[in-house]
Amino acid sequence: IVSYFWCQKFHFHLRRNTAQTPFLEKLILETGGNLTPVKSSADLLEAYLAIFSQIKDRTILHENVPGKVSALNIEIAPDLSPYIEKASFVLSKPEHISAELLSPDKITPDFLFEDNEPRYSVFTVENPVGGEWSLHFSSDAEIQAYAILHSRLRVKIISPQEFHQVGQPLRIVVQMLEETENGELRKIIGTSSFSALITNPDGSKESLDLFYDDGTHGDELSGDGNFTRLYITTEQVGEYKIEILGNKGSVQVTGESQTIVEVFPQLLNDKAPIGYEVRAQPILLNVYIDNLSDQLDIGEVKALIQSPSGEESQIQMTASKDSFQGSFMPKENGVYHLRFFAENATYRGISYELEVEAEFNVKIIRTLSVSLPRQTTTVGCFSKDY
């Protein structure tokens, strides 16, 4: 028996290994779905609920009940109930057992939906209050009980953007939001936790188990509701998939995004000699952009030069075709440190650092200037009286 459920992708659940298995394995490979084997039809409920848990606003609470019981409790934390839009209590039970749901104040609530079948019961309530919800059965029985919480919590992924520079730490920033009744999203400041699963371009996976909102680990401002973590393994070029799991108490929310890591244009120093003998002419500086793209936008390119004694000079570089040029007249012998950098550099709409460093040695050659005395001619004028 094969059943399927549509949840962004195909998910198939096999009751037993059959000849259909290879076909389904091929199908999910093409569609990006999942294959979940189950031992019996009773396990289908758990398989379906596992799918619900992947939906961004669903949280599954599962009560593991050992042996036979006549009642059990499922608790909804009072501090979380304001974020729960509705709750569905789902029971898998023997055919001869009937069930009743009571609210924390021990009354039968008004049901948004109620369905009682021989092998299962479903009770759905709106805006459930916090506390212990109790399920009572007509006699002792082995029961599987679940609560599906439809929350108003959402995960918003602020960063990264669509593209990212290869080799640079990937800054992942997420928020916990509440969707209000009028559809607006309100950022929640306070206790939330996040983790992430990163799928690299080669298919390997890495987990980030903790995000920070304390001004560390790449977080910019403590306590602003922006939770941050740096992912430093970005040497591969290609698509990175980021899956976020957010928790506020027992309520879980998920979100995902992708970013393309690629080689950004770089500043390259012209292949100039590492040593200069300087006489009377300044040193010519030249830098150009490698992997130039129409999507590159830079404001100004400058050179910062530090002399052997520590004195710094900043030079404005002038654009000339595909390069930038400038000149510098050193005043002392020794090793100079040179850094070219671009201000307001963006690529694919993303601001990033564009710079290159180098060193060069200077030996100043003193020149002798000789001045010759000026040669003068005296012209005499003579007159004679007649």
Short mmCIF file of C-alpha atoms in Angstrom, two decimals:
data_model
loop_
_atom_site.label_atom_id
_atom_site.label_comp_id
_atom_site.label_asym_id
_atom_site.label_seq_id
_atom_site.Cartn_x
_atom_site.Cartn_y
_atom_site.Cartn_z
CA ILE A 1 0.00 0.00 0.00
CA VAL A 2 1.41 3.35 -0.99
CA SER A 3 0.12 6.66 0.23
CA TYR A 4 1.48 10.09 -0.49
CA PHE A 5 1.17 13.61 0.84
CA TRP A 6 1.98 16.83 -0.95
CA CYS A 7 4.10 19.21 1.13
CA GLN A 8 6.20 21.28 -1.26
CA LYS A 9 7.74 17.96 -2.38
CA PHE A 10 6.49 14.42 -2.75
CA HIS A 11 6.74 12.27 0.36
CA PHE A 12 6.09 8.54 0.03
CA HIS A 13 5.48 6.04 2.82
CA LEU A 14 5.91 2.33 2.17
CA ARG A 15 4.01 -0.12 4.30
CA ARG A 16 6.35 -2.92 3.23
CA ASN A 17 9.17 -3.50 0.78
CA THR A 18 7.58 -4.18 -2.58
CA ALA A 19 8.53 -4.18 -6.22
CA GLN A 20 7.39 -0.55 -6.29
CA THR A 21 10.27 0.55 -4.06
CA PRO A 22 12.87 1.01 -6.84
CA PHE A 23 10.36 3.03 -8.87
CA LEU A 24 9.59 5.30 -5.88
CA GLU A 25 13.27 5.70 -5.04
CA LYS A 26 13.88 6.89 -8.58
CA LEU A 27 10.87 9.20 -8.41
CA ILE A 28 11.92 10.92 -5.18
CA LEU A 29 15.44 11.28 -6.54
CA GLU A 30 14.02 13.28 -9.43
CA THR A 31 11.59 15.33 -7.33
CA GLY A 32 13.71 15.88 -4.22
CA GLY A 33 11.28 14.06 -1.92
CA ASN A 34 11.63 11.60 0.94
CA LEU A 35 10.94 7.88 1.31
CA THR A 36 9.75 6.71 4.73
CA PRO A 37 9.29 2.97 5.34
CA VAL A 38 6.60 1.98 7.86
CA LYS A 39 5.98 -1.42 9.44
CA SER A 40 2.18 -1.27 9.57
CA SER A 41 -0.77 0.93 8.69
CA ALA A 42 -0.79 2.18 12.29
CA ASP A 43 2.59 3.78 11.65
CA LEU A 44 1.16 5.88 8.82
CA LEU A 45 -0.15 8.39 11.36
CA GLU A 46 3.32 8.99 12.71
CA ALA A 47 4.69 9.28 9.16
CA TYR A 48 2.08 11.88 8.23
CA LEU A 49 2.74 13.85 11.41
CA ALA A 50 6.45 13.83 10.67
CA ILE A 51 5.59 15.65 7.44
CA PHE A 52 3.48 18.19 9.33
CA SER A 53 6.47 18.93 11.54
CA GLN A 54 8.36 20.12 8.43
CA ILE A 55 5.76 22.78 7.66
CA LYS A 56 6.92 26.18 8.86
CA ASP A 57 4.09 26.80 11.34
CA ARG A 58 3.51 23.27 12.70
CA THR A 59 4.88 21.79 15.92
CA ILE A 60 4.22 18.21 16.95
CA LEU A 61 4.03 17.25 20.62
CA HIS A 62 4.15 13.48 21.09
CA GLU A 63 3.21 11.69 24.29
CA ASN A 64 4.92 8.33 24.59
CA VAL A 65 2.56 6.23 26.67
CA PRO A 66 3.99 2.96 28.00
CA GLY A 67 1.35 0.29 28.47
CA LYS A 68 -2.36 0.80 28.91
CA VAL A 69 -3.76 4.03 30.37
CA SER A 70 -7.18 5.57 30.97
CA ALA A 71 -6.04 9.20 30.69
CA LEU A 72 -3.04 11.31 29.74
CA ASN A 73 -2.05 14.97 29.72
CA ILE A 74 -0.48 17.12 27.03
CA GLU A 75 0.86 20.44 28.28
CA ILE A 76 0.90 23.68 26.32
CA ALA A 77 3.25 26.09 28.09
CA PRO A 78 1.33 29.21 29.25
CA ASP A 79 4.01 31.57 27.92
CA LEU A 80 3.67 30.00 24.46
CA SER A 81 -0.11 29.91 24.18
CA PRO A 82 -0.33 33.53 22.87
CA TYR A 83 1.57 32.34 19.78
CA ILE A 84 -0.64 29.28 19.14
CA GLU A 85 -3.46 29.90 16.67
CA LYS A 86 -5.02 26.48 17.09
CA ALA A 87 -4.18 23.01 18.36
CA SER A 88 -5.25 19.64 17.01
CA PHE A 89 -5.13 16.64 19.36
CA VAL A 90 -4.80 13.39 17.41
CA LEU A 91 -5.25 9.92 18.93
CA SER A 92 -4.53 6.50 17.53
CA LYS A 93 -6.52 3.97 19.57
CA PRO A 94 -8.28 0.58 19.53
CA GLU A 95 -11.65 0.49 17.80
CA HIS A 96 -13.75 -0.06 20.93
CA ILE A 97 -12.28 2.94 22.83
CA SER A 98 -13.92 6.37 22.89
CA ALA A 99 -12.05 9.51 23.91
CA GLU A 100 -12.84 12.88 25.48
CA LEU A 101 -10.75 16.06 25.54
CA LEU A 102 -10.85 18.48 28.49
CA SER A 103 -9.25 21.92 28.73
CA PRO A 104 -6.91 22.87 31.61
CA ASP A 105 -9.95 24.11 33.60
CA LYS A 106 -11.50 20.61 33.19
CA ILE A 107 -14.32 21.55 30.83
CA THR A 108 -15.11 20.35 27.34
CA PRO A 109 -14.02 23.15 24.99
CA ASP A 110 -15.80 24.40 21.90
CA PHE A 111 -14.29 22.46 19.04
CA LEU A 112 -13.39 24.06 15.76
CA PHE A 113 -13.28 20.51 14.38
CA GLU A 114 -14.08 17.09 15.85
CA ASP A 115 -13.84 13.70 14.21
CA ASN A 116 -14.25 10.33 15.92
CA GLU A 117 -13.51 7.22 13.93
CA PRO A 118 -13.05 3.62 15.17
CA ARG A 119 -9.22 3.81 15.08
CA TYR A 120 -8.55 7.48 15.71
CA SER A 121 -9.98 10.72 17.08
CA VAL A 122 -9.16 14.33 16.22
CA PHE A 123 -10.07 17.39 18.31
CA THR A 124 -9.16 20.90 17.10
CA VAL A 125 -9.52 24.04 19.24
CA GLU A 126 -8.80 27.68 18.48
CA ASN A 127 -6.48 29.84 20.58
CA PRO A 128 -5.82 27.12 23.19
CA VAL A 129 -5.04 28.37 26.69
CA GLY A 130 -1.84 27.34 28.38
CA GLY A 131 -1.79 24.44 30.82
CA GLU A 132 -2.45 20.71 30.86
CA TRP A 133 -4.98 19.46 28.35
CA SER A 134 -6.27 16.03 29.35
CA LEU A 135 -7.50 13.14 27.26
CA HIS A 136 -9.79 10.60 28.92
CA PHE A 137 -10.61 7.16 27.51
CA SER A 138 -13.60 4.90 28.07
CA SER A 139 -11.28 2.16 29.38
CA ASP A 140 -7.61 1.37 29.70
CA ALA A 141 -5.90 1.08 26.34
CA GLU A 142 -2.63 1.50 24.50
CA ILE A 143 -2.79 4.99 23.02
CA GLN A 144 -0.66 7.13 20.70
CA ALA A 145 -1.37 10.80 21.31
CA TYR A 146 -0.15 13.87 19.45
CA ALA A 147 -0.82 17.58 19.56
CA ILE A 148 -0.32 19.54 16.34
CA LEU A 149 0.27 23.18 17.22
CA HIS A 150 -0.48 25.72 14.49
CA SER A 151 1.69 28.62 15.58
CA ARG A 152 1.85 32.24 14.50
CA LEU A 153 5.62 32.15 14.77
CA ARG A 154 7.76 32.56 11.69
CA VAL A 155 11.48 32.52 10.93
CA LYS A 156 12.90 35.32 8.81
CA ILE A 157 16.35 34.91 7.31
CA ILE A 158 17.98 38.34 6.98
CA SER A 159 21.37 37.20 5.72
CA PRO A 160 23.04 35.90 3.58
CA GLN A 161 21.94 37.48 0.34
CA GLU A 162 21.67 35.76 -3.02
CA PHE A 163 25.43 35.88 -3.71
CA HIS A 164 28.49 35.59 -1.49
CA GLN A 165 32.25 35.91 -1.97
CA VAL A 166 34.17 32.64 -1.94
CA GLY A 167 36.48 32.13 1.02
CA GLN A 168 34.79 34.79 3.16
CA PRO A 169 32.81 33.89 6.33
CA LEU A 170 29.10 33.51 5.61
CA ARG A 171 27.14 35.63 8.08
CA ILE A 172 23.77 34.03 8.81
CA VAL A 173 21.26 36.32 10.55
CA VAL A 174 17.75 35.19 11.53
CA GLN A 175 14.77 36.59 13.41
CA MET A 176 11.79 35.10 15.23
CA LEU A 177 8.58 36.81 14.12
CA GLU A 178 4.93 36.65 15.13
CA GLU A 179 2.28 36.96 12.45
CA THR A 180 -0.49 39.13 13.87
CA GLU A 181 -4.19 38.78 13.06
CA ASN A 182 -3.99 41.47 10.37
CA GLY A 183 -1.10 39.66 8.68
CA GLU A 184 1.71 41.92 9.88
CA LEU A 185 4.96 40.40 11.12
CA ARG A 186 6.30 41.55 14.50
CA LYS A 187 9.84 40.77 15.60
CA ILE A 188 10.06 38.97 18.94
CA ILE A 189 12.77 40.23 21.28
CA GLY A 190 13.78 37.76 23.96
CA THR A 191 14.35 34.08 24.49
CA SER A 192 14.51 32.13 21.25
CA SER A 193 17.02 29.63 19.97
CA PHE A 194 18.14 28.70 16.49
CA SER A 195 20.21 26.05 14.77
CA ALA A 196 21.11 25.54 11.12
CA LEU A 197 21.91 22.75 8.71
CA ILE A 198 24.17 23.79 5.84
CA THR A 199 24.30 21.72 2.65
CA ASN A 200 27.47 22.49 0.72
CA PRO A 201 27.75 22.42 -3.10
CA ASP A 202 29.30 18.93 -2.98
CA GLY A 203 26.36 17.60 -0.94
CA SER A 204 28.19 17.41 2.38
CA LYS A 205 26.36 18.80 5.41
CA GLU A 206 27.44 20.76 8.47
CA SER A 207 25.42 21.81 11.52
CA LEU A 208 25.51 25.05 13.47
CA ASP A 209 24.01 24.34 16.87
CA LEU A 210 23.78 27.81 18.38
CA PHE A 211 23.06 31.36 17.22
CA TYR A 212 23.94 34.48 19.20
CA ASP A 213 22.25 37.77 20.04
CA ASP A 214 24.93 39.05 22.42
CA GLY A 215 27.21 41.04 20.15
CA THR A 216 29.61 38.12 19.54
CA HIS A 217 30.18 35.56 16.75
CA GLY A 218 29.43 38.16 14.08
CA ASP A 219 26.36 39.57 15.87
CA GLU A 220 26.31 43.34 15.51
CA LEU A 221 24.09 44.44 18.41
CA SER A 222 23.25 42.62 21.61
CA GLY A 223 19.58 42.03 22.43
CA ASP A 224 18.06 43.37 19.18
CA GLY A 225 16.35 40.10 18.19
CA ASN A 226 18.78 39.43 15.33
CA PHE A 227 20.44 36.06 15.99
CA THR A 228 23.74 35.53 14.19
CA ARG A 229 26.25 32.82 13.41
CA LEU A 230 29.27 32.76 11.11
CA TYR A 231 29.82 29.84 8.75
CA ILE A 232 33.47 29.87 7.70
CA THR A 233 33.65 26.85 5.37
CA THR A 234 33.02 28.66 2.08
CA GLU A 235 35.92 27.48 -0.09
CA GLN A 236 33.60 25.68 -2.53
CA VAL A 237 32.05 27.56 -5.43
CA GLY A 238 28.35 26.84 -5.96
CA GLU A 239 25.00 26.82 -4.16
CA TYR A 240 24.78 26.52 -0.38
CA LYS A 241 21.42 25.52 1.11
CA ILE A 242 20.63 26.85 4.59
CA GLU A 243 17.90 25.23 6.69
CA ILE A 244 16.99 27.06 9.90
CA LEU A 245 15.24 25.49 12.89
CA GLY A 246 13.92 28.01 15.41
CA ASN A 247 12.57 27.20 18.84
CA LYS A 248 10.56 29.24 21.25
CA GLY A 249 9.97 26.86 24.12
CA SER A 250 8.40 23.73 22.66
CA VAL A 251 7.18 25.52 19.52
CA GLN A 252 9.33 24.92 16.46
CA VAL A 253 9.45 26.90 13.24
CA THR A 254 11.58 26.39 10.17
CA GLY A 255 12.87 28.40 7.24
CA GLU A 256 15.33 27.93 4.44
CA SER A 257 17.29 29.93 1.90
CA GLN A 258 20.06 29.52 -0.65
CA THR A 259 23.10 31.55 -1.53
CA ILE A 260 25.51 31.28 -4.47
CA VAL A 261 29.18 31.44 -3.54
CA GLU A 262 31.40 32.58 -6.38
CA VAL A 263 34.67 34.32 -7.12
CA PHE A 264 34.30 38.10 -6.88
CA PRO A 265 36.51 40.52 -8.86
CA GLN A 266 39.84 41.28 -7.17
CA LEU A 267 42.36 44.08 -7.17
CA LEU A 268 45.73 42.87 -8.49
CA ASN A 269 48.99 44.75 -8.14
CA ASP A 270 50.90 45.30 -11.35
CA LYS A 271 53.97 43.08 -11.60
CA ALA A 272 56.32 45.83 -10.51
CA PRO A 273 59.84 45.16 -9.18
CA ILE A 274 60.14 44.66 -5.43
CA GLY A 275 63.01 47.13 -5.26
CA TYR A 276 63.44 50.64 -6.59
CA GLU A 277 66.47 52.85 -7.03
CA VAL A 278 64.99 56.29 -6.78
CA ARG A 279 66.86 59.24 -8.18
CA ALA A 280 64.74 62.19 -9.15
CA GLN A 281 61.57 60.59 -10.52
CA PRO A 282 58.61 59.31 -8.41
CA ILE A 283 57.59 55.64 -8.32
CA LEU A 284 54.69 54.78 -10.63
CA LEU A 285 51.91 52.74 -9.00
CA ASN A 286 49.55 50.58 -11.01
CA VAL A 287 46.69 48.28 -9.98
CA TYR A 288 43.96 46.62 -12.03
CA ILE A 289 40.79 44.59 -11.50
CA ASP A 290 40.76 40.90 -12.29
CA ASN A 291 37.55 39.10 -13.36
CA LEU A 292 36.00 42.43 -14.27
CA SER A 293 32.21 42.38 -14.64
CA ASP A 294 29.60 44.92 -15.60
CA GLN A 295 28.02 44.21 -12.22
CA LEU A 296 31.05 45.64 -10.39
CA ASP A 297 30.63 49.14 -9.00
CA ILE A 298 33.40 50.96 -7.18
CA GLY A 299 33.61 54.52 -5.94
CA GLU A 300 37.33 55.31 -5.62
CA VAL A 301 40.58 53.37 -5.59
CA LYS A 302 43.28 54.61 -3.22
CA ALA A 303 46.77 53.58 -2.15
CA LEU A 304 47.91 53.75 1.46
CA ILE A 305 51.70 53.69 1.82
CA GLN A 306 53.55 53.31 5.11
CA SER A 307 57.20 54.37 5.15
CA PRO A 308 59.93 52.55 7.12
CA SER A 309 59.61 55.15 9.89
CA GLY A 310 55.81 54.63 10.11
CA GLU A 311 54.70 57.76 8.28
CA GLU A 312 51.59 57.14 6.15
CA SER A 313 50.70 58.67 2.80
CA GLN A 314 47.38 58.24 0.99
CA ILE A 315 47.28 58.56 -2.76
CA GLN A 316 44.23 58.94 -4.98
CA MET A 317 44.48 56.54 -7.92
CA THR A 318 43.27 57.66 -11.33
CA ALA A 319 41.30 55.35 -13.60
CA SER A 320 42.95 54.63 -16.94
CA LYS A 321 41.19 52.08 -19.17
CA ASP A 322 41.15 48.85 -17.13
CA SER A 323 43.66 49.95 -14.49
CA PHE A 324 44.25 52.63 -11.85
CA GLN A 325 47.44 54.64 -11.69
CA GLY A 326 49.21 56.94 -9.29
CA SER A 327 52.69 58.11 -8.27
CA PHE A 328 54.67 58.32 -5.04
CA MET A 329 57.96 60.00 -4.18
CA PRO A 330 59.69 58.27 -1.25
CA LYS A 331 61.84 60.29 1.17
CA GLU A 332 63.80 57.56 2.95
CA ASN A 333 65.48 54.24 2.38
CA GLY A 334 63.93 50.97 3.51
CA VAL A 335 60.88 48.76 3.15
CA TYR A 336 57.53 50.39 2.37
CA HIS A 337 54.17 48.70 2.94
CA LEU A 338 51.57 49.35 0.24
CA ARG A 339 47.82 48.69 0.39
CA PHE A 340 45.47 49.37 -2.51
CA PHE A 341 41.80 49.51 -1.60
CA ALA A 342 38.47 50.49 -3.13
CA GLU A 343 35.84 52.54 -1.33
CA ASN A 344 32.13 51.79 -1.87
CA ALA A 345 32.85 48.60 -3.82
CA THR A 346 29.85 46.41 -4.65
CA TYR A 347 29.36 43.31 -6.76
CA ARG A 348 25.90 41.97 -7.65
CA GLY A 349 24.56 44.63 -5.30
CA ILE A 350 26.65 43.35 -2.35
CA SER A 351 29.17 45.57 -0.55
CA TYR A 352 32.50 43.89 -0.04
CA GLU A 353 36.17 44.64 0.61
CA LEU A 354 38.30 45.06 -2.48
CA GLU A 355 41.99 45.37 -1.61
CA VAL A 356 45.49 44.04 -2.23
CA GLU A 357 48.71 44.50 -0.27
CA ALA A 358 52.37 44.55 -1.27
CA GLU A 359 55.82 45.59 -0.07
CA PHE A 360 58.71 47.20 -1.89
CA ASN A 361 62.21 48.30 -1.00
CA VAL A 362 63.56 51.74 -1.79
CA LYS A 363 67.15 52.90 -2.16
CA ILE A 364 67.48 56.59 -2.79
CA ILE A 365 70.37 57.52 -5.09
CA ARG A 366 71.62 61.01 -4.45
CA THR A 367 72.40 62.95 -7.60
CA LEU A 368 74.97 65.72 -7.99
CA SER A 369 73.82 68.94 -9.59
CA VAL A 370 76.52 71.11 -11.11
CA SER A 371 75.96 74.82 -11.85
CA LEU A 372 78.35 76.55 -14.24
CA PRO A 373 79.16 80.28 -13.66
CA ARG A 374 77.45 82.56 -16.05
CA GLN A 375 79.82 84.07 -18.75
CA THR A 376 79.35 87.82 -19.23
CA THR A 377 80.53 90.08 -22.01
CA THR A 378 81.26 93.76 -21.51
CA VAL A 379 80.74 95.97 -24.46
CA GLY A 380 82.48 99.31 -24.42
CA CYS A 381 81.22 102.32 -26.21
CA PHE A 382 83.72 104.91 -27.38
CA SER A 383 83.15 108.40 -28.85
CA LYS A 384 85.41 110.94 -30.34
CA ASP A 385 84.93 114.64 -30.62
CA TYR A 386 85.63 116.19 -33.92
#
